[in-house]
Amino acid sequence: MSVFTAAAEQSLCAPLPVLGEDVLVPLVTGGEVGYAALDYAASAPALKRVWDDVAAYAPYYGSVHRGAGYLSQLSTDLFESSRATVAEFLGCRPGDQVVFTRSTTDSLNLLAAALPADCQVFVFETEHHASLLPWRDARVTYLNAPRTPARAVATLERALADREPYGPALVCVTGASNVTGELWPVKELAAAAHAHGARIVLDAAQLAPHHPVDIAGLDVDWVAFSGHKLYAPFGSGVLAGRADWLRDAEPYLAGGGASRKVARRADGGVDVEWHTTAARHEAGSPNVIGVHSIASACKALTEAGFDRLVAREQHLVGEVLAGLAEVSEVKVLSLFGDDAPRVGVISFVVEGWNSSHFAAALSAEYGIGVRDGLFCAHPLVRILLGSDPGEAGECGAPEAEPGERSLNAIRVSFGAGTPDEHIERFLRAVRELVSAGARWKYRTEDGRCVPDRGAAQV
């Protein structure tokens, strides 16, 4: 851990400005309160800097790679300069490609579609569904959940050593868990993959908003992440890394932009020459505003300084963990142990509470937005909750009455824009709900636990 100067310590009290800081939400018990957004792991609020940059560009919006007009040329320059900004943010190597997609999920499905024939994929069962599920057309080996970072490396090394000694192989791993926030030993896993002739893709959806990601330094082959978790709206994502598999694969989508030349053949068919650059997998009119917003967020985080951002976030992580530890009914979920390094993502369950009921009460009675469910990481949450892998449980749906056991958990997540007051209010709300119970009655509606508007206050 670095030793921070007095100026750096002072900066712990300065979150980055985000949209929504002044939004008021109604409380079921009466009145309004400023909304406490503590669901950053799902979608982080947009940085005001990003929104201002997008607003400044919006009047100049034009088609990309399509027109000779001034606005089209301006938009094309902005689109391609954004690609360079993202490459710098990720520490890309010479020759790496930055492909713009819709999301992390889209990025990993693109890579799955670009796998060479007979590629074998290795993925831990603890992954988010975005990195667990796209490999349907490959030979997939699912690795058991490791209980320490060292065990993760050993598990991968053993699996790779036992694989059939031919053909390409790919390892897919998260950088930070979307359930526990725990950091994975990415550099060590990359070294293990390469030692056995495999490549590795990093799911950085939860890592990139909290820590610097350096492709060259980590020695990973690809990185995937989403703009909406990086304080940038508009549904864009990135797949960045080695060009060869992407260049050799059929275009992810067939259409304009991906094609370099199209001509009719004498037999009535069509010959197509596809681009070999990132454009090969960016068919159609691109989301230039979404791409610009990602580049703006990359610049904002870089200029703010990751050392300062990480220091402040770790301060908040410590506050949350210490506060939850004071409530004996609360159990924080962890794969690697209580002392494992983590980003601002913490999941827990409360004894005697249905997690969906608890999350609903946090929202309705305190104006706090958290997430409940299985977080699109069903196998991992089932392991952490000690449930049967075959036990039913739908992501986000309360399948038990308040007070009964339910196969779901509560997740609180925060980041660069979180003020101290939101953390303080959350911890106070947890203590009050556990000690005194909810002040309102709740019911299930369309699979969600919601306040019973027709009921009186408890």
Short mmCIF file of C-alpha atoms in Angstrom, two decimals:
data_model
loop_
_atom_site.label_atom_id
_atom_site.label_comp_id
_atom_site.label_asym_id
_atom_site.label_seq_id
_atom_site.Cartn_x
_atom_site.Cartn_y
_atom_site.Cartn_z
CA MET A 1 0.00 0.00 0.00
CA SER A 2 1.34 3.43 -0.90
CA VAL A 3 2.00 6.05 1.74
CA PHE A 4 -0.23 8.98 0.86
CA THR A 5 0.63 12.62 1.48
CA ALA A 6 -1.61 14.96 3.46
CA ALA A 7 -2.94 16.31 0.15
CA ALA A 8 -3.83 12.80 -1.01
CA GLU A 9 -5.53 12.04 2.29
CA GLN A 10 -7.49 15.28 1.99
CA SER A 11 -8.69 14.13 -1.42
CA LEU A 12 -10.39 11.13 0.17
CA CYS A 13 -13.32 13.45 0.89
CA ALA A 14 -13.78 14.55 -2.73
CA PRO A 15 -15.92 12.25 -4.89
CA LEU A 16 -16.06 12.98 -8.61
CA PRO A 17 -19.21 14.90 -9.67
CA VAL A 18 -21.85 12.61 -11.19
CA LEU A 19 -25.34 13.08 -12.57
CA GLY A 20 -28.20 12.41 -10.18
CA GLU A 21 -26.58 13.92 -7.09
CA ASP A 22 -29.60 16.19 -6.56
CA VAL A 23 -32.38 13.73 -7.46
CA LEU A 24 -35.07 13.46 -4.79
CA VAL A 25 -37.11 10.27 -4.39
CA PRO A 26 -40.29 9.74 -2.35
CA LEU A 27 -40.30 7.65 0.82
CA VAL A 28 -43.22 5.35 1.53
CA THR A 29 -43.27 6.72 5.08
CA GLY A 30 -43.68 10.27 3.76
CA GLY A 31 -41.46 13.04 2.44
CA GLU A 32 -38.52 12.92 0.07
CA VAL A 33 -34.81 12.28 0.34
CA GLY A 34 -31.81 12.55 -1.95
CA TYR A 35 -31.34 9.29 -3.82
CA ALA A 36 -28.38 7.21 -2.64
CA ALA A 37 -27.18 5.32 -5.72
CA LEU A 38 -25.37 2.27 -4.34
CA ASP A 39 -25.77 0.00 -7.36
CA TYR A 40 -22.65 1.03 -9.30
CA ALA A 41 -21.85 -2.58 -10.20
CA ALA A 42 -24.98 -2.69 -12.37
CA SER A 43 -24.71 0.78 -13.93
CA ALA A 44 -22.65 3.62 -12.51
CA PRO A 45 -24.03 7.16 -12.74
CA ALA A 46 -22.55 9.20 -15.57
CA LEU A 47 -19.79 11.61 -14.68
CA LYS A 48 -20.85 15.23 -15.17
CA ARG A 49 -17.67 15.69 -17.18
CA VAL A 50 -18.82 12.96 -19.57
CA TRP A 51 -22.29 14.44 -19.92
CA ASP A 52 -20.85 17.91 -20.59
CA ASP A 53 -18.51 16.52 -23.26
CA VAL A 54 -21.39 14.70 -24.96
CA ALA A 55 -23.60 17.81 -24.81
CA ALA A 56 -20.84 19.93 -26.36
CA TYR A 57 -20.50 17.48 -29.25
CA ALA A 58 -24.21 16.80 -29.84
CA PRO A 59 -24.87 19.78 -32.20
CA TYR A 60 -22.04 18.53 -34.41
CA TYR A 61 -23.32 14.95 -34.60
CA GLY A 62 -23.00 13.43 -38.05
CA SER A 63 -22.54 10.13 -39.85
CA VAL A 64 -19.28 8.28 -39.28
CA HIS A 65 -17.11 6.96 -42.14
CA ARG A 66 -19.93 7.85 -44.51
CA GLY A 67 -19.84 11.47 -45.66
CA ALA A 68 -17.71 14.22 -47.16
CA GLY A 69 -19.48 16.96 -45.20
CA TYR A 70 -17.83 18.83 -42.35
CA LEU A 71 -19.93 17.24 -39.58
CA SER A 72 -19.32 13.76 -40.97
CA GLN A 73 -15.60 14.37 -41.05
CA LEU A 74 -15.68 15.85 -37.56
CA SER A 75 -17.62 12.86 -36.22
CA THR A 76 -15.27 10.41 -37.94
CA ASP A 77 -12.25 12.16 -36.41
CA LEU A 78 -13.93 12.05 -32.99
CA PHE A 79 -14.76 8.35 -33.39
CA GLU A 80 -11.21 7.40 -34.33
CA SER A 81 -9.57 9.65 -31.74
CA SER A 82 -11.79 7.98 -29.14
CA ARG A 83 -10.33 4.65 -30.26
CA ALA A 84 -6.83 6.03 -29.64
CA THR A 85 -7.88 7.34 -26.21
CA VAL A 86 -9.23 3.95 -25.18
CA ALA A 87 -6.09 2.22 -26.44
CA GLU A 88 -3.97 4.55 -24.30
CA PHE A 89 -6.26 4.07 -21.28
CA LEU A 90 -5.83 0.29 -21.55
CA GLY A 91 -2.11 0.31 -22.25
CA CYS A 92 -2.55 -1.44 -25.59
CA ARG A 93 0.48 -2.82 -27.39
CA PRO A 94 1.49 -1.89 -30.94
CA GLY A 95 -0.69 -3.90 -33.28
CA ASP A 96 -3.56 -4.35 -30.80
CA GLN A 97 -7.05 -3.53 -32.06
CA VAL A 98 -9.78 -1.63 -30.20
CA VAL A 99 -13.21 -2.77 -31.38
CA PHE A 100 -16.29 -0.88 -30.22
CA THR A 101 -19.26 -3.04 -29.24
CA ARG A 102 -22.48 -2.64 -27.27
CA SER A 103 -21.28 -4.00 -23.92
CA THR A 104 -18.99 -6.48 -22.15
CA THR A 105 -21.45 -9.22 -23.07
CA ASP A 106 -21.34 -8.21 -26.72
CA SER A 107 -17.53 -8.02 -26.63
CA LEU A 108 -17.15 -11.55 -25.27
CA ASN A 109 -19.71 -12.92 -27.72
CA LEU A 110 -17.71 -11.26 -30.50
CA LEU A 111 -14.55 -12.97 -29.31
CA ALA A 112 -16.43 -16.27 -29.01
CA ALA A 113 -17.50 -15.91 -32.63
CA ALA A 114 -13.87 -15.27 -33.62
CA LEU A 115 -12.39 -18.36 -31.98
CA PRO A 116 -10.36 -20.58 -34.31
CA ALA A 117 -11.72 -24.00 -35.13
CA ASP A 118 -11.44 -26.59 -32.36
CA CYS A 119 -10.53 -23.98 -29.75
CA GLN A 120 -10.79 -25.13 -26.14
CA VAL A 121 -12.03 -22.60 -23.57
CA PHE A 122 -11.32 -22.65 -19.84
CA VAL A 123 -13.58 -20.61 -17.57
CA PHE A 124 -14.19 -20.66 -13.82
CA GLU A 125 -17.74 -21.38 -12.68
CA THR A 126 -17.52 -18.18 -10.63
CA GLU A 127 -17.78 -15.92 -13.69
CA HIS A 128 -20.57 -13.50 -14.53
CA HIS A 129 -22.88 -14.97 -17.16
CA ALA A 130 -21.40 -12.54 -19.72
CA SER A 131 -18.13 -14.46 -19.57
CA LEU A 132 -19.55 -17.85 -18.55
CA LEU A 133 -22.03 -18.41 -21.37
CA PRO A 134 -20.79 -17.11 -24.77
CA TRP A 135 -18.61 -20.13 -25.57
CA ARG A 136 -21.38 -22.46 -26.74
CA ASP A 137 -19.69 -23.40 -30.00
CA ALA A 138 -16.33 -24.21 -28.39
CA ARG A 139 -15.08 -27.07 -26.26
CA VAL A 140 -15.56 -25.61 -22.78
CA THR A 141 -13.96 -26.77 -19.54
CA TYR A 142 -15.63 -25.25 -16.49
CA LEU A 143 -13.26 -24.97 -13.55
CA ASN A 144 -14.41 -25.38 -9.95
CA ALA A 145 -14.57 -22.33 -7.72
CA PRO A 146 -11.18 -21.71 -6.06
CA ARG A 147 -11.15 -20.57 -2.43
CA THR A 148 -7.88 -18.63 -2.67
CA PRO A 149 -6.09 -16.73 -5.45
CA ALA A 150 -3.25 -19.25 -5.30
CA ARG A 151 -5.74 -22.08 -5.72
CA ALA A 152 -7.15 -20.32 -8.78
CA VAL A 153 -3.73 -20.32 -10.43
CA ALA A 154 -3.05 -23.93 -9.46
CA THR A 155 -6.47 -25.04 -10.73
CA LEU A 156 -5.88 -23.39 -14.10
CA GLU A 157 -2.35 -24.77 -14.42
CA ARG A 158 -3.58 -28.30 -13.72
CA ALA A 159 -6.42 -28.02 -16.24
CA LEU A 160 -4.16 -26.64 -18.95
CA ALA A 161 -1.51 -29.29 -18.30
CA ASP A 162 -4.16 -31.99 -18.72
CA ARG A 163 -5.67 -30.61 -21.92
CA GLU A 164 -5.28 -32.31 -25.25
CA PRO A 165 -1.88 -31.25 -26.59
CA TYR A 166 -3.10 -29.69 -29.79
CA GLY A 167 -5.18 -26.82 -31.04
CA PRO A 168 -5.75 -23.32 -29.70
CA ALA A 169 -6.95 -22.58 -26.18
CA LEU A 170 -8.43 -19.57 -24.43
CA VAL A 171 -8.81 -18.74 -20.73
CA CYS A 172 -11.55 -16.31 -19.68
CA VAL A 173 -11.35 -14.70 -16.25
CA THR A 174 -12.78 -11.73 -14.40
CA GLY A 175 -10.61 -9.00 -12.95
CA ALA A 176 -12.94 -8.24 -10.04
CA SER A 177 -15.99 -10.27 -9.05
CA ASN A 178 -19.35 -8.60 -9.64
CA VAL A 179 -20.63 -10.45 -6.54
CA THR A 180 -17.90 -10.10 -3.94
CA GLY A 181 -15.74 -7.38 -5.48
CA GLU A 182 -12.69 -9.55 -4.84
CA LEU A 183 -9.68 -9.04 -7.09
CA TRP A 184 -8.46 -12.03 -9.09
CA PRO A 185 -4.75 -12.79 -9.73
CA VAL A 186 -4.94 -11.79 -13.38
CA LYS A 187 -1.22 -11.43 -14.04
CA GLU A 188 -0.47 -14.83 -12.52
CA LEU A 189 -3.31 -16.46 -14.45
CA ALA A 190 -2.04 -14.88 -17.67
CA ALA A 191 1.44 -16.27 -17.01
CA ALA A 192 -0.03 -19.74 -16.42
CA ALA A 193 -2.09 -19.54 -19.62
CA HIS A 194 0.84 -18.49 -21.76
CA ALA A 195 3.15 -21.09 -20.21
CA HIS A 196 0.78 -23.75 -21.54
CA GLY A 197 0.25 -22.19 -24.96
CA ALA A 198 -3.15 -20.67 -24.22
CA ARG A 199 -4.44 -17.13 -24.60
CA ILE A 200 -6.42 -15.19 -22.01
CA VAL A 201 -9.23 -12.63 -22.12
CA LEU A 202 -9.92 -10.39 -19.13
CA ASP A 203 -13.48 -9.43 -18.24
CA ALA A 204 -12.73 -5.97 -16.82
CA ALA A 205 -16.32 -4.80 -16.46
CA GLN A 206 -15.93 -4.45 -12.68
CA LEU A 207 -12.18 -3.77 -12.67
CA ALA A 208 -11.79 -0.89 -15.12
CA PRO A 209 -14.00 1.59 -13.17
CA HIS A 210 -11.98 1.01 -9.98
CA HIS A 211 -8.39 0.24 -10.98
CA PRO A 212 -6.07 0.96 -13.89
CA VAL A 213 -6.07 -1.83 -16.48
CA ASP A 214 -2.84 -2.32 -18.41
CA ILE A 215 -3.01 -4.92 -21.17
CA ALA A 216 0.76 -4.97 -21.65
CA GLY A 217 1.52 -4.95 -17.92
CA LEU A 218 -0.94 -7.74 -17.12
CA ASP A 219 0.14 -9.57 -20.29
CA VAL A 220 -3.42 -10.49 -21.23
CA ASP A 221 -4.44 -11.03 -24.83
CA TRP A 222 -7.77 -9.21 -24.73
CA VAL A 223 -9.75 -6.97 -22.40
CA ALA A 224 -13.51 -6.43 -22.47
CA PHE A 225 -15.49 -3.80 -20.57
CA SER A 226 -18.68 -1.71 -20.69
CA GLY A 227 -19.11 2.06 -20.80
CA HIS A 228 -22.14 2.09 -18.51
CA LYS A 229 -20.06 0.73 -15.63
CA LEU A 230 -17.27 3.23 -16.39
CA TYR A 231 -19.45 6.32 -15.73
CA ALA A 232 -20.38 6.61 -19.42
CA PRO A 233 -23.99 6.17 -20.65
CA PHE A 234 -25.39 5.16 -24.05
CA GLY A 235 -24.67 1.43 -24.20
CA SER A 236 -21.23 1.06 -25.71
CA GLY A 237 -18.50 -1.44 -24.93
CA VAL A 238 -14.94 -2.34 -25.87
CA LEU A 239 -13.00 -5.42 -26.91
CA ALA A 240 -9.31 -4.61 -27.14
CA GLY A 241 -6.31 -6.81 -27.79
CA ARG A 242 -4.59 -9.05 -30.29
CA ALA A 243 -5.65 -8.59 -33.89
CA ASP A 244 -4.96 -11.98 -35.49
CA TRP A 245 -8.00 -14.01 -34.37
CA LEU A 246 -10.26 -11.02 -35.02
CA ARG A 247 -8.72 -10.40 -38.43
CA ASP A 248 -9.04 -14.04 -39.48
CA ALA A 249 -12.65 -14.51 -38.31
CA GLU A 250 -15.77 -13.90 -40.30
CA PRO A 251 -17.25 -10.46 -39.50
CA TYR A 252 -19.34 -10.47 -36.34
CA LEU A 253 -22.08 -8.73 -38.33
CA ALA A 254 -22.26 -8.63 -42.12
CA GLY A 255 -23.06 -5.25 -43.60
CA GLY A 256 -21.89 -1.78 -44.48
CA GLY A 257 -18.74 -0.62 -42.77
CA ALA A 258 -17.35 -4.14 -42.38
CA SER A 259 -17.02 -4.62 -46.12
CA ARG A 260 -14.22 -3.03 -48.12
CA LYS A 261 -15.38 -4.08 -51.58
CA VAL A 262 -18.51 -5.86 -52.85
CA ALA A 263 -19.00 -7.03 -56.46
CA ARG A 264 -21.44 -9.20 -58.34
CA ARG A 265 -20.05 -12.38 -59.87
CA ALA A 266 -20.86 -13.67 -63.30
CA ASP A 267 -22.80 -16.54 -61.75
CA GLY A 268 -25.09 -14.07 -59.99
CA GLY A 269 -23.48 -14.31 -56.58
CA VAL A 270 -21.60 -11.68 -54.61
CA ASP A 271 -17.90 -11.43 -53.79
CA VAL A 272 -16.98 -9.54 -50.64
CA GLU A 273 -13.63 -8.24 -49.46
CA TRP A 274 -13.85 -7.54 -45.72
CA HIS A 275 -11.81 -5.02 -43.79
CA THR A 276 -8.91 -6.40 -41.75
CA THR A 277 -9.00 -3.53 -39.22
CA ALA A 278 -11.39 -3.13 -36.28
CA ALA A 279 -14.02 -2.02 -38.81
CA ARG A 280 -14.36 -5.71 -39.77
CA HIS A 281 -16.49 -6.22 -36.65
CA GLU A 282 -18.20 -2.80 -36.51
CA ALA A 283 -20.78 -3.13 -39.27
CA GLY A 284 -23.58 -0.58 -39.43
CA SER A 285 -23.68 3.02 -38.29
CA PRO A 286 -21.65 3.17 -35.09
CA ASN A 287 -22.75 4.65 -31.79
CA VAL A 288 -20.45 7.64 -32.00
CA ILE A 289 -21.96 9.36 -28.94
CA GLY A 290 -21.53 6.20 -26.87
CA VAL A 291 -17.95 5.82 -28.06
CA HIS A 292 -17.22 9.49 -27.31
CA SER A 293 -18.66 9.05 -23.81
CA ILE A 294 -16.35 6.11 -23.10
CA ALA A 295 -13.32 8.10 -24.25
CA SER A 296 -14.42 11.04 -22.10
CA ALA A 297 -14.74 8.78 -19.05
CA CYS A 298 -11.28 7.32 -19.71
CA LYS A 299 -9.81 10.82 -19.80
CA ALA A 300 -11.69 11.92 -16.67
CA LEU A 301 -10.53 8.93 -14.61
CA THR A 302 -6.96 9.29 -15.83
CA GLU A 303 -6.86 13.00 -15.06
CA ALA A 304 -8.39 12.47 -11.61
CA GLY A 305 -5.62 10.01 -10.84
CA PHE A 306 -6.27 6.37 -10.07
CA ASP A 307 -4.08 6.50 -6.96
CA ARG A 308 -6.44 9.03 -5.43
CA LEU A 309 -9.58 7.24 -6.62
CA VAL A 310 -8.38 3.87 -5.35
CA ALA A 311 -7.37 5.34 -1.98
CA ARG A 312 -10.76 6.95 -1.45
CA GLU A 313 -12.67 3.86 -2.56
CA GLN A 314 -10.64 1.62 -0.23
CA HIS A 315 -11.51 4.00 2.59
CA LEU A 316 -15.22 3.49 1.76
CA VAL A 317 -14.76 -0.28 1.48
CA GLY A 318 -13.25 -0.31 4.95
CA GLU A 319 -16.12 1.77 6.33
CA VAL A 320 -18.76 -0.56 4.86
CA LEU A 321 -17.07 -3.77 5.97
CA ALA A 322 -16.48 -2.41 9.47
CA GLY A 323 -20.08 -1.21 9.74
CA LEU A 324 -21.57 -4.49 8.55
CA ALA A 325 -19.29 -6.43 10.92
CA GLU A 326 -20.96 -4.65 13.83
CA VAL A 327 -24.30 -6.27 12.94
CA SER A 328 -24.12 -9.92 13.97
CA GLU A 329 -27.08 -10.88 11.76
CA VAL A 330 -25.21 -9.80 8.62
CA LYS A 331 -22.99 -12.23 6.72
CA VAL A 332 -20.72 -10.75 4.03
CA LEU A 333 -20.12 -13.11 1.11
CA SER A 334 -16.53 -13.92 0.20
CA LEU A 335 -14.80 -16.49 -1.98
CA PHE A 336 -11.19 -15.76 -1.02
CA GLY A 337 -11.68 -14.81 2.66
CA ASP A 338 -12.47 -11.71 4.67
CA ASP A 339 -9.05 -10.11 4.10
CA ALA A 340 -9.06 -10.49 0.31
CA PRO A 341 -8.53 -7.21 -1.60
CA ARG A 342 -11.72 -6.01 -3.24
CA VAL A 343 -13.23 -3.09 -5.14
CA GLY A 344 -16.37 -1.28 -4.01
CA VAL A 345 -18.69 -4.26 -4.52
CA ILE A 346 -19.94 -6.10 -1.42
CA SER A 347 -22.72 -8.71 -1.19
CA PHE A 348 -24.31 -9.96 2.00
CA VAL A 349 -27.31 -11.69 3.50
CA VAL A 350 -29.20 -10.85 6.68
CA GLU A 351 -30.36 -13.54 9.07
CA GLY A 352 -34.15 -13.65 9.28
CA TRP A 353 -34.65 -11.55 6.15
CA ASN A 354 -35.56 -12.32 2.57
CA SER A 355 -32.91 -10.37 0.65
CA SER A 356 -35.45 -8.89 -1.75
CA HIS A 357 -37.54 -7.69 1.18
CA PHE A 358 -34.49 -6.07 2.77
CA ALA A 359 -33.50 -4.33 -0.50
CA ALA A 360 -37.07 -3.10 -1.01
CA ALA A 361 -37.11 -1.61 2.48
CA LEU A 362 -33.78 0.14 1.88
CA SER A 363 -35.31 1.78 -1.19
CA ALA A 364 -38.81 2.57 0.04
CA GLU A 365 -37.93 3.72 3.56
CA TYR A 366 -34.44 5.22 3.11
CA GLY A 367 -34.08 6.15 -0.57
CA ILE A 368 -31.15 3.77 -1.05
CA GLY A 369 -30.76 1.85 -4.30
CA VAL A 370 -28.98 -1.52 -4.03
CA ARG A 371 -29.30 -4.79 -5.97
CA ASP A 372 -30.74 -8.10 -4.81
CA GLY A 373 -30.81 -11.50 -6.48
CA LEU A 374 -28.15 -13.75 -7.96
CA PHE A 375 -26.45 -10.94 -9.92
CA CYS A 376 -26.21 -12.90 -13.20
CA ALA A 377 -23.64 -15.13 -11.51
CA HIS A 378 -25.92 -17.95 -10.38
CA PRO A 379 -23.30 -20.69 -9.80
CA LEU A 380 -21.10 -18.37 -7.71
CA VAL A 381 -23.90 -17.06 -5.50
CA ARG A 382 -25.20 -20.59 -4.93
CA ILE A 383 -21.70 -21.63 -3.80
CA LEU A 384 -21.41 -18.64 -1.47
CA LEU A 385 -24.86 -19.29 0.01
CA GLY A 386 -24.13 -22.99 0.46
CA SER A 387 -27.10 -24.09 -1.61
CA ASP A 388 -27.63 -27.12 -3.81
CA PRO A 389 -26.44 -26.28 -7.36
CA GLY A 390 -29.75 -27.56 -8.69
CA GLU A 391 -31.88 -25.52 -6.30
CA ALA A 392 -34.28 -23.20 -8.09
CA GLY A 393 -33.70 -19.48 -7.98
CA GLU A 394 -34.47 -16.77 -10.51
CA CYS A 395 -32.16 -13.77 -10.72
CA GLY A 396 -33.77 -10.91 -8.82
CA ALA A 397 -37.01 -12.69 -7.94
CA PRO A 398 -37.99 -13.20 -4.29
CA GLU A 399 -39.19 -16.80 -4.10
CA ALA A 400 -39.86 -16.72 -0.34
CA GLU A 401 -42.00 -14.64 1.95
CA PRO A 402 -40.32 -12.02 4.17
CA GLY A 403 -38.47 -13.81 6.93
CA GLU A 404 -38.17 -17.10 5.06
CA ARG A 405 -35.00 -18.44 3.46
CA SER A 406 -34.47 -17.18 -0.06
CA LEU A 407 -31.85 -18.05 -2.65
CA ASN A 408 -30.61 -14.52 -3.22
CA ALA A 409 -28.40 -11.88 -1.65
CA ILE A 410 -28.07 -8.11 -1.34
CA ARG A 411 -25.31 -6.20 -3.14
CA VAL A 412 -24.11 -2.71 -2.27
CA SER A 413 -21.68 -1.14 -4.74
CA PHE A 414 -20.08 2.28 -5.00
CA GLY A 415 -17.25 4.15 -6.65
CA ALA A 416 -15.71 7.44 -7.65
CA GLY A 417 -18.94 9.44 -7.32
CA THR A 418 -20.19 8.09 -3.99
CA PRO A 419 -20.42 10.69 -1.19
CA ASP A 420 -19.69 9.71 2.40
CA GLU A 421 -23.30 10.47 3.38
CA HIS A 422 -24.62 7.65 1.18
CA ILE A 423 -22.40 5.12 2.97
CA GLU A 424 -23.36 6.51 6.38
CA ARG A 425 -27.08 6.37 5.53
CA PHE A 426 -26.77 2.82 4.23
CA LEU A 427 -25.07 1.56 7.39
CA ARG A 428 -27.58 3.35 9.60
CA ALA A 429 -30.44 1.83 7.59
CA VAL A 430 -28.98 -1.68 7.95
CA ARG A 431 -28.72 -1.27 11.72
CA GLU A 432 -32.25 0.09 12.04
CA LEU A 433 -33.87 -2.55 9.82
CA VAL A 434 -32.13 -5.38 11.65
CA SER A 435 -32.89 -4.03 15.12
CA ALA A 436 -36.41 -2.63 14.61
CA GLY A 437 -37.69 -4.22 11.40
CA ALA A 438 -39.36 -2.58 8.43
CA ARG A 439 -41.82 0.24 9.06
CA TRP A 440 -44.08 -0.77 6.18
CA LYS A 441 -45.73 -3.90 4.82
CA TYR A 442 -44.49 -5.42 1.57
CA ARG A 443 -45.88 -7.81 -1.01
CA THR A 444 -44.71 -9.61 -4.16
CA GLU A 445 -45.73 -8.02 -7.45
CA ASP A 446 -44.52 -9.24 -10.85
CA GLY A 447 -41.70 -11.14 -9.18
CA ARG A 448 -40.50 -8.18 -7.12
CA CYS A 449 -40.90 -7.30 -3.45
CA VAL A 450 -42.62 -3.89 -3.29
CA PRO A 451 -44.32 -1.74 -0.64
CA ASP A 452 -47.99 -2.54 -0.16
CA ARG A 453 -49.43 0.89 -0.96
CA GLY A 454 -52.80 -0.12 0.44
CA ALA A 455 -51.37 -1.06 3.82
CA ALA A 456 -50.90 1.13 6.84
CA GLN A 457 -47.50 1.86 8.35
CA VAL A 458 -46.33 -0.97 10.66
#
